[in-house]
Every structure is written in C-alpha cells, then in structure tokens.
mmCIF file of C-alpha atoms in Angstrom:
data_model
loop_
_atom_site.group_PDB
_atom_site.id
_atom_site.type_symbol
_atom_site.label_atom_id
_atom_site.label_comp_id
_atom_site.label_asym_id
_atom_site.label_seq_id
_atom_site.Cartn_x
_atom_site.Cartn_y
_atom_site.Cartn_z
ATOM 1 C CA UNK A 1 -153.240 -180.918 -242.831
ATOM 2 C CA UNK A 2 -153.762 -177.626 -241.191
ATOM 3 C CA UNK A 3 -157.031 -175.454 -240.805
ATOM 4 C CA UNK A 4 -157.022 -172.161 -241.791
ATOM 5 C CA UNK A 5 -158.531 -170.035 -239.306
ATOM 6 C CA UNK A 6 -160.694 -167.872 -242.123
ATOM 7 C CA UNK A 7 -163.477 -165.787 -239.238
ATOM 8 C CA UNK A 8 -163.978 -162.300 -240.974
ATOM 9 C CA UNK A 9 -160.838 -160.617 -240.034
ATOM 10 C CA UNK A 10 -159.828 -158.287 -243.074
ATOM 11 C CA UNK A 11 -156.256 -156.754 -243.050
ATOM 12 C CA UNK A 12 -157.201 -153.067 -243.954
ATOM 13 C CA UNK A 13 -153.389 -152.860 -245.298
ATOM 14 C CA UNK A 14 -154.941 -155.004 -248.763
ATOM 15 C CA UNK A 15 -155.842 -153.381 -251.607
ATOM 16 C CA UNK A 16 -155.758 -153.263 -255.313
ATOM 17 C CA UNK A 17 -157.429 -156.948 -255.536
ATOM 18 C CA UNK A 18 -161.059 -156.134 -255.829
ATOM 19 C CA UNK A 19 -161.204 -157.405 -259.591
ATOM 20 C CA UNK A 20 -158.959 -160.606 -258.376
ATOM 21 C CA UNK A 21 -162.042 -161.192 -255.252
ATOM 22 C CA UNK A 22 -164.532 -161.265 -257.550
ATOM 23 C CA UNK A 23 -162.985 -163.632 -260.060
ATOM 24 C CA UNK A 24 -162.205 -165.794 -257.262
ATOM 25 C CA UNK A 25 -166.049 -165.625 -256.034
ATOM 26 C CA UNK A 26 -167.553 -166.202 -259.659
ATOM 27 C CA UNK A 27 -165.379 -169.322 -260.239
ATOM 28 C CA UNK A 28 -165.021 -170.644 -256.478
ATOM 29 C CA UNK A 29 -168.867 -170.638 -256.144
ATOM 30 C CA UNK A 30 -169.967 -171.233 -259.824
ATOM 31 C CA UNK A 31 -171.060 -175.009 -261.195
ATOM 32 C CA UNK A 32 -168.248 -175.570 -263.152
ATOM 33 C CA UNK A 33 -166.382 -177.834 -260.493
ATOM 34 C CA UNK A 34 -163.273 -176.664 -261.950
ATOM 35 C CA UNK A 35 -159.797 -176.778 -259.704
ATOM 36 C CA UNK A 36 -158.600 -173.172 -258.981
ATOM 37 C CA UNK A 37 -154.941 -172.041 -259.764
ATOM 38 C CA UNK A 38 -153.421 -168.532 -258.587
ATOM 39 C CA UNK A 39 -150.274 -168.559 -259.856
ATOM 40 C CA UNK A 40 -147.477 -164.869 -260.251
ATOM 41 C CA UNK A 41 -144.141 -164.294 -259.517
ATOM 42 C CA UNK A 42 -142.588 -163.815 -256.106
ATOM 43 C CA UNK A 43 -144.136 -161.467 -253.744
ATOM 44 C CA UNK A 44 -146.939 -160.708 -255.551
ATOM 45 C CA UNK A 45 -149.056 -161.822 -252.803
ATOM 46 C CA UNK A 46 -150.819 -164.918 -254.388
ATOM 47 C CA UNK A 47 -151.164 -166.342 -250.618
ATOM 48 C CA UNK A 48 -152.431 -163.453 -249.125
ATOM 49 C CA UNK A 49 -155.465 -162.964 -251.891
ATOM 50 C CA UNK A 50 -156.624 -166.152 -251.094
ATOM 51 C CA UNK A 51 -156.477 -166.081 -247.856
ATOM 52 C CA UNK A 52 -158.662 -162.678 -248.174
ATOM 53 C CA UNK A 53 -161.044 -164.717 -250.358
ATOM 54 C CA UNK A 54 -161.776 -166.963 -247.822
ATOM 55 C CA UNK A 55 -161.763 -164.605 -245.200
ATOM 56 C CA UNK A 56 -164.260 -162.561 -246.998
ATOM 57 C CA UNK A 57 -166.691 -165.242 -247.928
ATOM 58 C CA UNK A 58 -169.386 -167.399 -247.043
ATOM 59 C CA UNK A 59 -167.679 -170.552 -246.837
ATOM 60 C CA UNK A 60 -169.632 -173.506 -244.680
ATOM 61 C CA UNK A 61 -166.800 -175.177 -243.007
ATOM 62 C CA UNK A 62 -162.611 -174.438 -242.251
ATOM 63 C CA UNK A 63 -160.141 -174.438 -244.961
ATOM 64 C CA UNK A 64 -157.908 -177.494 -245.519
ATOM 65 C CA UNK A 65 -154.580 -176.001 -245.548
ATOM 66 C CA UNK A 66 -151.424 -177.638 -247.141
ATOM 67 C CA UNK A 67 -148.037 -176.110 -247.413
ATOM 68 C CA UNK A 68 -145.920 -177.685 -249.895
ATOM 69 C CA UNK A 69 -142.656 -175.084 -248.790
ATOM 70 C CA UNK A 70 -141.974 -176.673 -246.122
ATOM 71 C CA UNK A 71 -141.776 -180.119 -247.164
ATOM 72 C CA UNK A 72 -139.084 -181.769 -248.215
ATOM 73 C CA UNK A 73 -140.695 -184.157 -251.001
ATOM 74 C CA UNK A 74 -143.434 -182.542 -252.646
ATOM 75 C CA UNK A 75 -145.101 -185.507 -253.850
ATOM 76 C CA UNK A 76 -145.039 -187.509 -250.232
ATOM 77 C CA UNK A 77 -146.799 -184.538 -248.723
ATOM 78 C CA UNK A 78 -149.371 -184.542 -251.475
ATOM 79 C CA UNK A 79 -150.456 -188.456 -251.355
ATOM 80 C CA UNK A 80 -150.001 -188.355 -247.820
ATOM 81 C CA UNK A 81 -152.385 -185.743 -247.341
ATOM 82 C CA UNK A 82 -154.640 -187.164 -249.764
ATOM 83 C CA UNK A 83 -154.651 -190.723 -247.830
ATOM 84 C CA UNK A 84 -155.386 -188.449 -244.520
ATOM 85 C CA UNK A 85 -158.380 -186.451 -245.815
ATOM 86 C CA UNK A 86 -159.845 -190.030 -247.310
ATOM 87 C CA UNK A 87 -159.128 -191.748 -243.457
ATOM 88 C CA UNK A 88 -160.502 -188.430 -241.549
ATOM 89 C CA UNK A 89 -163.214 -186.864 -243.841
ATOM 90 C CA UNK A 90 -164.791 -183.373 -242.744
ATOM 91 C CA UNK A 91 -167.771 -183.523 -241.533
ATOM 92 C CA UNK A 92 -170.329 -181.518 -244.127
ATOM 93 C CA UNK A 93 -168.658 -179.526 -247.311
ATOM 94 C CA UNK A 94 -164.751 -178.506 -247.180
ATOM 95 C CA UNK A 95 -162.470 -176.445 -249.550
ATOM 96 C CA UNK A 96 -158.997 -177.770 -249.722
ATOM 97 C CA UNK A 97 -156.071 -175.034 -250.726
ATOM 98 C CA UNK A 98 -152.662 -176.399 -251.904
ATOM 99 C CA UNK A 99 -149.579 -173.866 -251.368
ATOM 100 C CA UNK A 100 -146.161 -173.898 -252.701
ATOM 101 C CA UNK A 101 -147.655 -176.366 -255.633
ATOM 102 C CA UNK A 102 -144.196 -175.571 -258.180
ATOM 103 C CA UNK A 103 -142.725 -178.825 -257.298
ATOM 104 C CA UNK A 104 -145.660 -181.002 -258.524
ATOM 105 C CA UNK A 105 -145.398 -182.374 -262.059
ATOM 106 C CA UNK A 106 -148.712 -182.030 -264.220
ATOM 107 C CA UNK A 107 -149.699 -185.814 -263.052
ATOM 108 C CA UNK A 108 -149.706 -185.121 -259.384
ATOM 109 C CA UNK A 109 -151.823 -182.408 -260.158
ATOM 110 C CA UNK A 110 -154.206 -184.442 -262.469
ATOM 111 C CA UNK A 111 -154.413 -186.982 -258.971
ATOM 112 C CA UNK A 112 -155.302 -184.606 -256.391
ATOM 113 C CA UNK A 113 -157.924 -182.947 -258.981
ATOM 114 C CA UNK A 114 -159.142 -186.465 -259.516
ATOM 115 C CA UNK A 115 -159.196 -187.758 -255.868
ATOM 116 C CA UNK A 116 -159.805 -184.765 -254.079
ATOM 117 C CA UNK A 117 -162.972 -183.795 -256.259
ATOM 118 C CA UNK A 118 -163.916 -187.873 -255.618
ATOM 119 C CA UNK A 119 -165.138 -186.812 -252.018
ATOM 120 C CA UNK A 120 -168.612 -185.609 -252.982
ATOM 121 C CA UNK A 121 -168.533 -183.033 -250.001
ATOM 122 C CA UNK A 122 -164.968 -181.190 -251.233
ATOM 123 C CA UNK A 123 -166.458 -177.756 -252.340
ATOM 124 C CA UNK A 124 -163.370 -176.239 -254.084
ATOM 125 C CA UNK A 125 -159.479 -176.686 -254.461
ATOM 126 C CA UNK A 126 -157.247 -174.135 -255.006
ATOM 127 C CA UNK A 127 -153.758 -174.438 -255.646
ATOM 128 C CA UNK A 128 -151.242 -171.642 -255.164
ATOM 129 C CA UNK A 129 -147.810 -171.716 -257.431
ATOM 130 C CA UNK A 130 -145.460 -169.136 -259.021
ATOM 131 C CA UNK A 131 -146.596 -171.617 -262.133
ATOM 132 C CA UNK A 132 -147.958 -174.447 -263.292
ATOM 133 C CA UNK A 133 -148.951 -176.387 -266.461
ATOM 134 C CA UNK A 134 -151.911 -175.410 -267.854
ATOM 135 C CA UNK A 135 -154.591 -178.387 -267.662
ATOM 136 C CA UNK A 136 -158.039 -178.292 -268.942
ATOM 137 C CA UNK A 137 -159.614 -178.768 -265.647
ATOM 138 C CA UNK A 138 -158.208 -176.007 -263.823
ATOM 139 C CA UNK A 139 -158.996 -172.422 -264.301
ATOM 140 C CA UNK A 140 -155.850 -170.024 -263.791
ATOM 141 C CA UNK A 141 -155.706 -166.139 -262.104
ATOM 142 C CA UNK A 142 -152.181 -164.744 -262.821
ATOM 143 C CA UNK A 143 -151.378 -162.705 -260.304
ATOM 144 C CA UNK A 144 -149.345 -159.414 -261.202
ATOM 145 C CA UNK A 145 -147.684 -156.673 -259.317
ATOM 146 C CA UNK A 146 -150.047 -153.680 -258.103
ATOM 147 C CA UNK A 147 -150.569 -150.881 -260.250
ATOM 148 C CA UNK A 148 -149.134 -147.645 -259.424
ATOM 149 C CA UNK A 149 -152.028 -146.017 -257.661
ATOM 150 C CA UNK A 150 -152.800 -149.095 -254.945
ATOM 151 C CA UNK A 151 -148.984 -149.476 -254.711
ATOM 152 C CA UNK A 152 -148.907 -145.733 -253.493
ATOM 153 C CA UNK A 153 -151.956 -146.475 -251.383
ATOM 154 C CA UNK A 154 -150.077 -149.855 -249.737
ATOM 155 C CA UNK A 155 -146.820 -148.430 -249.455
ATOM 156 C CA UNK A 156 -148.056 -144.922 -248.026
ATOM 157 C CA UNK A 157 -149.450 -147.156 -245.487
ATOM 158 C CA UNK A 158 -146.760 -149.090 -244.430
ATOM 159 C CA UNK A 159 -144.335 -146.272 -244.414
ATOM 160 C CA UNK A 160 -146.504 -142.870 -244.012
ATOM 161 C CA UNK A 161 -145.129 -141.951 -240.752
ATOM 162 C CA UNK A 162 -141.526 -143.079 -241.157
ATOM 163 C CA UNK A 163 -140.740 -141.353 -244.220
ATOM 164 C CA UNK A 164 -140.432 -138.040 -246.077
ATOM 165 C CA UNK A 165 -142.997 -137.526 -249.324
ATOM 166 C CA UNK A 166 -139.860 -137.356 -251.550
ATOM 167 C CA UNK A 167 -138.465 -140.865 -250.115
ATOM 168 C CA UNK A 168 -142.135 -142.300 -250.088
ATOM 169 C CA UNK A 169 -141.954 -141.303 -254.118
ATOM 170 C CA UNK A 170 -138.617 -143.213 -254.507
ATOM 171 C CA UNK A 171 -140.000 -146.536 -252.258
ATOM 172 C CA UNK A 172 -143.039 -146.521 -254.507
ATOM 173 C CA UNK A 173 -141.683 -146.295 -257.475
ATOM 174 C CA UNK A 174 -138.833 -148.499 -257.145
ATOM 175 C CA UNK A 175 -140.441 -151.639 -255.330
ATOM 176 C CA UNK A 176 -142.448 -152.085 -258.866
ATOM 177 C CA UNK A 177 -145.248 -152.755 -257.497
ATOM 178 C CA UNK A 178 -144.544 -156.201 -255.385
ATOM 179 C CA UNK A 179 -146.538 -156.219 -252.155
ATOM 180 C CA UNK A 180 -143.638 -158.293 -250.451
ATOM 181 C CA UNK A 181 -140.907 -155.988 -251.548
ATOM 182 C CA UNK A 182 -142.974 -152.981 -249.350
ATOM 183 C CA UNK A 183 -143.479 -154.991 -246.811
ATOM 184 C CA UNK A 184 -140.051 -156.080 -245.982
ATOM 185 C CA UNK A 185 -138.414 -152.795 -246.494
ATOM 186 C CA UNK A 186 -141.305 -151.127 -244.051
ATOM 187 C CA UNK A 187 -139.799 -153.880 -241.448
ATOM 188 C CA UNK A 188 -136.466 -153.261 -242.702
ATOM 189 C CA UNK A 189 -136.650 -149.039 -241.848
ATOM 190 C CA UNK A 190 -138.729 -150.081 -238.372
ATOM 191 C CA UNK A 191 -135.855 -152.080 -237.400
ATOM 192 C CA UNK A 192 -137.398 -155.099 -236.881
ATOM 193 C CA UNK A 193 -135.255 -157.854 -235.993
ATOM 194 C CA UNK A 194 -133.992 -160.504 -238.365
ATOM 195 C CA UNK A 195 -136.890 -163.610 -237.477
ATOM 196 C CA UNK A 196 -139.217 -161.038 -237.738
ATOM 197 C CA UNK A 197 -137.999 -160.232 -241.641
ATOM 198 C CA UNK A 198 -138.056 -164.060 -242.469
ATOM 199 C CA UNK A 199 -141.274 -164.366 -241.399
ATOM 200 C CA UNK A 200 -142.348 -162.328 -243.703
ATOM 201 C CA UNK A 201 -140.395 -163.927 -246.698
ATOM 202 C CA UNK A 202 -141.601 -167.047 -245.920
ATOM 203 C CA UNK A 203 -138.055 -168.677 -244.948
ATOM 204 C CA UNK A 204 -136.249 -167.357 -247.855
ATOM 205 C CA UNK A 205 -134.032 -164.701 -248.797
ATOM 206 C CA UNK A 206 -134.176 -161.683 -250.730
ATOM 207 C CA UNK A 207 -131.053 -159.913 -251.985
ATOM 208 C CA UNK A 208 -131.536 -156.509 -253.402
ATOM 209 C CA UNK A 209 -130.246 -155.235 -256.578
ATOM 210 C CA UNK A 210 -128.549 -152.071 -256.159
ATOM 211 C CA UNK A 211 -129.135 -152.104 -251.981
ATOM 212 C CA UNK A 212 -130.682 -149.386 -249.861
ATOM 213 C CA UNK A 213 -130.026 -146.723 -247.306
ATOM 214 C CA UNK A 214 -131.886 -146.176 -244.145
ATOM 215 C CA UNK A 215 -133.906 -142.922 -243.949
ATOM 216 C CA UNK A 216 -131.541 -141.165 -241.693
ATOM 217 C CA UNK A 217 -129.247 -140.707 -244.876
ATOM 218 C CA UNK A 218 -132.521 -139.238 -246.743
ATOM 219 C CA UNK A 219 -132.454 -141.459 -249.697
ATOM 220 C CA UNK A 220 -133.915 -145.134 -250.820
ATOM 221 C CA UNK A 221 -132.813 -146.561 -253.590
ATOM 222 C CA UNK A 222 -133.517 -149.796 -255.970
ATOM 223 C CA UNK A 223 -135.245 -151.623 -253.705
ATOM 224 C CA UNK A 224 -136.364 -154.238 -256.195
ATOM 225 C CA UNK A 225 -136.129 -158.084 -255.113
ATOM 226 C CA UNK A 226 -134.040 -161.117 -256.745
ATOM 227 C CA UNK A 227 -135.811 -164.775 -255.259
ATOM 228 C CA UNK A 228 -132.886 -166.462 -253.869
ATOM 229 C CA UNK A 229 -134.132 -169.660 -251.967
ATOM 230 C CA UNK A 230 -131.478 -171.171 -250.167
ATOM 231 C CA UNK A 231 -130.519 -168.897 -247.227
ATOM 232 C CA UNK A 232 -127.054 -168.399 -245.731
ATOM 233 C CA UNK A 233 -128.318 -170.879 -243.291
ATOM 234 C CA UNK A 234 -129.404 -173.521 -245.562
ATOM 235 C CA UNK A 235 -125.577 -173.107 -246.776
ATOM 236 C CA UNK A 236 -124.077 -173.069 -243.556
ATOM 237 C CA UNK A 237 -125.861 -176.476 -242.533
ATOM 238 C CA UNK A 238 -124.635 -177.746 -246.064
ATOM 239 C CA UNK A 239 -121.284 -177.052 -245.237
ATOM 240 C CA UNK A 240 -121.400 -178.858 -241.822
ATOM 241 C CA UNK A 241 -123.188 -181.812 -243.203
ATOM 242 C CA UNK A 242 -122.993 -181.759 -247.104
ATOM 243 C CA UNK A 243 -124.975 -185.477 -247.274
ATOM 244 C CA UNK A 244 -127.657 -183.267 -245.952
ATOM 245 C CA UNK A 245 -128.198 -181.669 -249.687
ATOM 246 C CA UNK A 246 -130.215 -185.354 -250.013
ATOM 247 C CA UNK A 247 -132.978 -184.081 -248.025
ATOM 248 C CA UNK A 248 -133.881 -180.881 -250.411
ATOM 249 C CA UNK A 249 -136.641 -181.406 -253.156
ATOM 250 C CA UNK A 250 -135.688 -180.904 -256.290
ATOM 251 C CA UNK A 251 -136.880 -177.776 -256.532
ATOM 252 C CA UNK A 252 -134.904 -176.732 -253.529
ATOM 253 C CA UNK A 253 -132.229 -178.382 -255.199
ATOM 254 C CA UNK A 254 -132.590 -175.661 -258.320
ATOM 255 C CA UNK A 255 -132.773 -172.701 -256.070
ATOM 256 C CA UNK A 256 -129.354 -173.662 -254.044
ATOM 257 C CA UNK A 257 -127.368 -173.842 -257.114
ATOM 258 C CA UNK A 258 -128.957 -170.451 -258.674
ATOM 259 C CA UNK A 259 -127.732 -168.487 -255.406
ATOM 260 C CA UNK A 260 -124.230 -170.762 -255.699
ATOM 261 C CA UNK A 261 -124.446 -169.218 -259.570
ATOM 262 C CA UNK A 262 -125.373 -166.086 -258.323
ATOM 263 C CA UNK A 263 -122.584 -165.932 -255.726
ATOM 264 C CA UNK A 264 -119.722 -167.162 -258.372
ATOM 265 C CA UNK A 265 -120.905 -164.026 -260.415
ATOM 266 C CA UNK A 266 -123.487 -165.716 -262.754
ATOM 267 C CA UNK A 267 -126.967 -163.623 -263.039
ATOM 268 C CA UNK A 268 -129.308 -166.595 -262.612
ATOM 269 C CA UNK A 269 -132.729 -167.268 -263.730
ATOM 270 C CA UNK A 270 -134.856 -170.145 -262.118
ATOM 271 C CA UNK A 271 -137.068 -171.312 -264.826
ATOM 272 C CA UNK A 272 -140.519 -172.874 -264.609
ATOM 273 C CA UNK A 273 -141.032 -176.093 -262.902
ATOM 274 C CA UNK A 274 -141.629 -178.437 -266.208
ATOM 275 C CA UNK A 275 -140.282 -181.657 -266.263
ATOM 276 C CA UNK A 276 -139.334 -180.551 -269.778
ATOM 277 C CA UNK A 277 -135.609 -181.127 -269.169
ATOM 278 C CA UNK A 278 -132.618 -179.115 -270.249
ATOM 279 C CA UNK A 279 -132.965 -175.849 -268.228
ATOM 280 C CA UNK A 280 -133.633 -175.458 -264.731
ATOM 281 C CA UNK A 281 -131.406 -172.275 -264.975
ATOM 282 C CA UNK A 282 -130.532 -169.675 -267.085
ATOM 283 C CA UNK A 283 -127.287 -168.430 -266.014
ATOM 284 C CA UNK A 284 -125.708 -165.447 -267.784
ATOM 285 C CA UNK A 285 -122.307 -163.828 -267.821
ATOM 286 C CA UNK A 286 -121.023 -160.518 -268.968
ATOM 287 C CA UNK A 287 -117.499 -160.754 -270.558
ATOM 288 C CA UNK A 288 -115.525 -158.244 -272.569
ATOM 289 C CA UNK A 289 -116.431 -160.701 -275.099
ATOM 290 C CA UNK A 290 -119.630 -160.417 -274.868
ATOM 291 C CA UNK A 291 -122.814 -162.101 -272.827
ATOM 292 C CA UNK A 292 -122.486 -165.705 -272.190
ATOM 293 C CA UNK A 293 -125.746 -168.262 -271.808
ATOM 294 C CA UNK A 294 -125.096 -171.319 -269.968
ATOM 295 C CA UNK A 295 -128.160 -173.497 -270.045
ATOM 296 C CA UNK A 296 -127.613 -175.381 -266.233
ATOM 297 C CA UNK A 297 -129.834 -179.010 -265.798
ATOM 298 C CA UNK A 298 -129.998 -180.046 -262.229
ATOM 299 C CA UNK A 299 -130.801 -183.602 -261.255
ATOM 300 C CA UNK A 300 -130.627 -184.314 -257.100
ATOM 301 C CA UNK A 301 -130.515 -188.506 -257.479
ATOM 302 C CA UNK A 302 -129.137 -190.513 -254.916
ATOM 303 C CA UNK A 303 -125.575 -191.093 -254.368
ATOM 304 C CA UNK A 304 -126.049 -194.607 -256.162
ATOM 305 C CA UNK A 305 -128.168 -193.849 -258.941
ATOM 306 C CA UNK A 306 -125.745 -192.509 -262.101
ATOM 307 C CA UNK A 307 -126.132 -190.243 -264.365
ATOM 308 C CA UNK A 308 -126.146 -191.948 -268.102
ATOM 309 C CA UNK A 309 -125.690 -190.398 -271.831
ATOM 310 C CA UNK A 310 -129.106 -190.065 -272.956
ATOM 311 C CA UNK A 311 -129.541 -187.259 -270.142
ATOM 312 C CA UNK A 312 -126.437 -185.570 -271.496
ATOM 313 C CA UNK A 313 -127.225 -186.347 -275.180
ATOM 314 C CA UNK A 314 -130.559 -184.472 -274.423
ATOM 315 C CA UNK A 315 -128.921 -181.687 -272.845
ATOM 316 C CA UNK A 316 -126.624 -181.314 -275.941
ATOM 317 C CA UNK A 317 -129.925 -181.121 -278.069
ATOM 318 C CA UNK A 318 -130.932 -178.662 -275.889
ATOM 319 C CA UNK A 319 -127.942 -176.364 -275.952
ATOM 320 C CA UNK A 320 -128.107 -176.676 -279.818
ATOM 321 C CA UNK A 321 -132.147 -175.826 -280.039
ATOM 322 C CA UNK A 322 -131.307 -172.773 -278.118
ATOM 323 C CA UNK A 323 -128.101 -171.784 -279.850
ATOM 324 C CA UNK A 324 -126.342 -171.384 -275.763
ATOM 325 C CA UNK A 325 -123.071 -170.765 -275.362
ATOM 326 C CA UNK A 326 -122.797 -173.516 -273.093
ATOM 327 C CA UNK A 327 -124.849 -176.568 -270.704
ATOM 328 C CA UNK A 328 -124.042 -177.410 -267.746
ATOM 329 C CA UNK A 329 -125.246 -181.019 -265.765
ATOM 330 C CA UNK A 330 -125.225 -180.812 -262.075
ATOM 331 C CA UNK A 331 -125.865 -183.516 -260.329
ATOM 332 C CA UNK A 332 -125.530 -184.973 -256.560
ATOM 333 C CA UNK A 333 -124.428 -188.130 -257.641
ATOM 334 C CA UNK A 334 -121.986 -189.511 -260.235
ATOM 335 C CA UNK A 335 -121.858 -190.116 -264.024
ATOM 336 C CA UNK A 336 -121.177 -193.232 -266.169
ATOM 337 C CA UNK A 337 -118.245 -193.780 -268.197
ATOM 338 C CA UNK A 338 -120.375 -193.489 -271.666
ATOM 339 C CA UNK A 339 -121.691 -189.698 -270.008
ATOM 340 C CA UNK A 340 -118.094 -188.949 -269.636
ATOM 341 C CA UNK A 341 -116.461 -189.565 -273.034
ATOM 342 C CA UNK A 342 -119.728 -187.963 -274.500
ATOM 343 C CA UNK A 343 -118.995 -184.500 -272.412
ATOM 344 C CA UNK A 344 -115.323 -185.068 -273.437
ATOM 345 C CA UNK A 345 -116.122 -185.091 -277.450
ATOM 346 C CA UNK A 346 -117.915 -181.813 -276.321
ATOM 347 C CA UNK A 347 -115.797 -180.279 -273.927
ATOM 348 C CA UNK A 348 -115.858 -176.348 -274.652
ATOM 349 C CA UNK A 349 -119.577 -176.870 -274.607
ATOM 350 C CA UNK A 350 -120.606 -178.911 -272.117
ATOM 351 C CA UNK A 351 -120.014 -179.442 -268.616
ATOM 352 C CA UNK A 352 -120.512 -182.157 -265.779
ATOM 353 C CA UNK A 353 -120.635 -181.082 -261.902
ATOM 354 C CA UNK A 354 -121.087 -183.977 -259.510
ATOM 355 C CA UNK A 355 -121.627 -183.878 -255.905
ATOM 356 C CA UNK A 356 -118.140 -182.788 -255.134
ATOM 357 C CA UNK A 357 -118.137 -180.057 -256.881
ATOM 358 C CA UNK A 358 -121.156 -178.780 -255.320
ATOM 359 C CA UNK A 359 -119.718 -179.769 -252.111
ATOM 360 C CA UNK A 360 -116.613 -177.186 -252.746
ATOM 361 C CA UNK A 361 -119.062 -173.947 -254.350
ATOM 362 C CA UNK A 362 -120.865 -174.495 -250.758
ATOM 363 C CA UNK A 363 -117.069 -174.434 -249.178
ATOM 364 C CA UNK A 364 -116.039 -171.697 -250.921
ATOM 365 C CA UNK A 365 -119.635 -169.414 -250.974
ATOM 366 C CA UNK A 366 -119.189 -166.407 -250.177
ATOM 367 C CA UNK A 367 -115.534 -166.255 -250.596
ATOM 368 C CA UNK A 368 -114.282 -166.620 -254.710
ATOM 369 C CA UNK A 369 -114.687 -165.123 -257.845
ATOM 370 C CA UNK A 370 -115.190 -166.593 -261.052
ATOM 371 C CA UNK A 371 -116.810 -169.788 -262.231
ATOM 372 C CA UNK A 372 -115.127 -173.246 -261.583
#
C-alpha cells in the first residue's frame, strides 16, 4: 500500500484534460458513492490525469496507492491489500486508487467495491485499466488520445528547442495524439539513456511501426506505438530459467506470447481482459493467399494441472462463431489424451502449444521466420 504524495505540484507540461478534471471532480465529490473507472488505451495518460486530479483537489487525507503492474498475481495483491487497509485503517477519510486493474475479473472488482466502500471513512475509489467490464456501480471516463491542437501544444513543449517547425509538424502529426508516444521520443532525441526511457514506459516496451530518424538526418517519421509487454529482458530471463514463465500473471502471460507472435511475423492484437474465453489474441498473417486470422487462447496453469476437451471444444465453437481461419491453445502445461484426439479430428484448424513449445519460440526469439 503506497501513499501518493498528492501536495499541489502541477506539471505545467499537462494539458488538453480540463473537461476530463471536471468530470473527475463532479463524480469524485458528488453523493452518488459510485466506484470510479478511467480506463483508454496505452499511453493515453490515464495515470497521469488522476494523479493531476488529486493533485489539484481538496482531498482531506493521502491517497492509497496500489499498483497492480508490478505484481505478479493480481488477485493476491488485491485481497492482500484489502486485509491490510481493514488491520491498519487511516485515520479520518481516505481515497483508495487501484492501477493496472486489467487483470481483475468482474468479481474481484465487485469485492473491493463492496469491502472497500464497507469502511465508512473510504471517500472514493478509483480504478485505473486499459478496460474493464462495465458494472452498475462504477461510473467509467474513457480516456482518448489528445486532440490535435493540445497535442501541438504538448509536443511543442517537449520538443520546441530540439527541433525544426517542419519536423515538429511531422512528430505531431504522427504520434496521433498519445501523450506517452511524445514523451518517449522527446527522451529518445535528448539522448537520454535507456533506464531513463523505461521509466517512462512503465517497464515495458514500445516498438515502433515504421521506426524513426534522429534530427540530425532532418526527418521523423511514423512514430506511432505497438504495446508489447514482455521486454527483451523478460525474454532473456525466460531463456535462462524457462520454469520462471510460472511466476507471470496471466495477463503477463498474454502479452509474452503476442510479442513471441509478433516476432514469428504474426501482427498481434491483445484483446480485452474478459474471462470470456476463446481469444486472448488476435493474430493475423498476410499470405499471397490472402489474410489469415488465428484466434490464440492462452491458459498459464501449473505444470500438473492438464488441459481437458471442453476447453478445446469451446475454442472450436469459438473459431466457428467467428468464421477464423484458425485457433490456437497455448498453454504452460500439458493436455489430456481426449484434448489430443479432439485437435487431431481438427487438425488444419486447430492447434495445441504446450510449455515446450513456448520454451523453444523464447529460444529461438529474435532469430526465425515463420510460424511453428
């Protein structure tokens, strides 16, 4: 449980969020009692508007601060949190903020709403997520990408004085409007070191679509972000110690196989965090026949705990709702012999990947072609 240090300091480099304030202010200090979710894609910079909130308001006592990115079980962080702020209560009213909330299924959220809000002193919960299931008790701000004229007004201020007018026109226009995207190329063209990038990203890594050149050469280009979560580093420890994959959430789990996807040529899509089953990832393949949908379920179980044919009957049903080209069960442990001779009756559409095969894409990342 950390506190979040919230004394008036205001970053004069945020803008474009006046409208998103004052939402947060109407609904933070109304009498609703509602939970608080501020949810957007990555790097729209749902963690730095509420941090501004807070910073900017009237709030009685510090910010309860938890972090769910850099746990490794989601869920243990959350109860044990919980069981802390019941066995240390703040003294006089608190607000409690939960970050990185995309690996909590809709029930955990329904408990911490529930217990949290039980502690007659808790004046507000916010959680922060790139999405969550909408629930009648929480009301949602979706956070988008700046509009054109604050992104010109953020960017010119990151950048002003290290580039020309016509290369400040290409930054803005290309970063789309995502606050993080600025940000790390203004580190990136300061030469800031490497720690000091992946601070900024939060621990993960950002590949860029069609790359950039540094302003000596006179021209940015396509400086647009792809969310790749698991870092070279997270695959280099993998490789030393693949029983280490058994620490990762399972969210974590679904972003080291979309950059293993990405890296065997796949253009990968991560999709909500659901429990709905049957699609983690969207992976997608251009061929001369034509573009290729593999629908990819991930399932990080322990080594003794099987996979069984219902999951891959329901994955089959899934494939066939969605008319894919393919499906695709990876798992870290094992199947059963019924899961087998199901895939086999299916074998052009369906495939099984157990924890060897993962073990070999993290071998060989980096250095193949193709899909295996």
């Amino acid at each position: 449980m950390d506190e979040f240090e919230y004394q008036r300091v205001i970053d004069s480099r945020f803008v474009g969020r006046d409208s998103e304030v004052e939402w947060l202010r109407s609904n933070f200090f109304g009498r609703s009692h509602r939970a608080i979710s501020v949810t957007g894609s990555a790097g729209t910079g749902k963690t730095s508007l509420v941090k501004y909130f807070l910073a900017s308001s009237r709030i009685a006592s510090q910010p309860l601060w938890l972090n769910l990115e850099q746990e490794r079980n989601s869920e243990e962080a959350l109860f044990a949190f919980i069981d802390q702020l019941y066995e240390n209560r703040p003294s006089g009213s608190f607000c409690v903020v939960i970050d990185g909330a995309d690996g909590l299924s809709e029930d955990n959220i329904k408990f911490a709403i529930s217990r949290i809000y039980k502690i007659k002193a808790t004046r507000g919960l916010i959680f922060i997520a790139r999405s969550l299931p909408h629930l009648d008790r929480v009301s949602n701000l979706n956070l988008d990408n700046l509009s054109e004229n604050y992104a010109s007004e953020l960017i010119k201020g990151l950048l002003e004085k290290i580039l020309t007018p016509e290369q400040l026109d290409l930054a803005i226009k290309n970063s789309h409007g995502n606050p993080l995207a600025m940000e790390l190329l203004a580190k990136m063209l300061a030469g800031e070191e490497g720690k000091e990038i992946l601070s900024v990203l939060g621990g993960q890594l950002y590949n860029f679509s069609d790359g950039f050149l540094l302003p000596e050469e006179k021209i940015i280009t396509a400086i647009r972000p792809t969310i790749m979560s698991a870092t070279d580093k997270l695959i280099d420890k993998l490789r030393m110690k693949p029983e280490s994959i058994y620490d990762l959430s399972s969210r974590q789990f679904e972003e080291l196989l979309a950059s293993l996807l990405s890296d065997m040529g796949w253009e990968v899509e991560l999709t909500k965090a659901t429990r709905d089953g049957g699609k983690d990832i969207l992976a997608y393949l251009d061929t001369d026949l034509g573009k290729m949908l593999c629908l990819v379920e991930a399932k990080r179980y322990r080594k003794d705990r099987k996979i069984g044919v219902d999951l891959v009957r329901t994955l089959y049903g899934t494939l066939c709702d969605h008319q894919a080209n393919s499906a695709m069960l990876i798992t870290t442990s094992s199947f059963s012999p019924d899961a087998m001779a199901f895939q086999k009756r299916h074998e052009y559409q369906l495939r099984l990947r157990a924890f060897g095969d993962i073990a070999l894409w993290i071998k060989n990342y980096k250095n193949r072609a193709g899909f295996t």
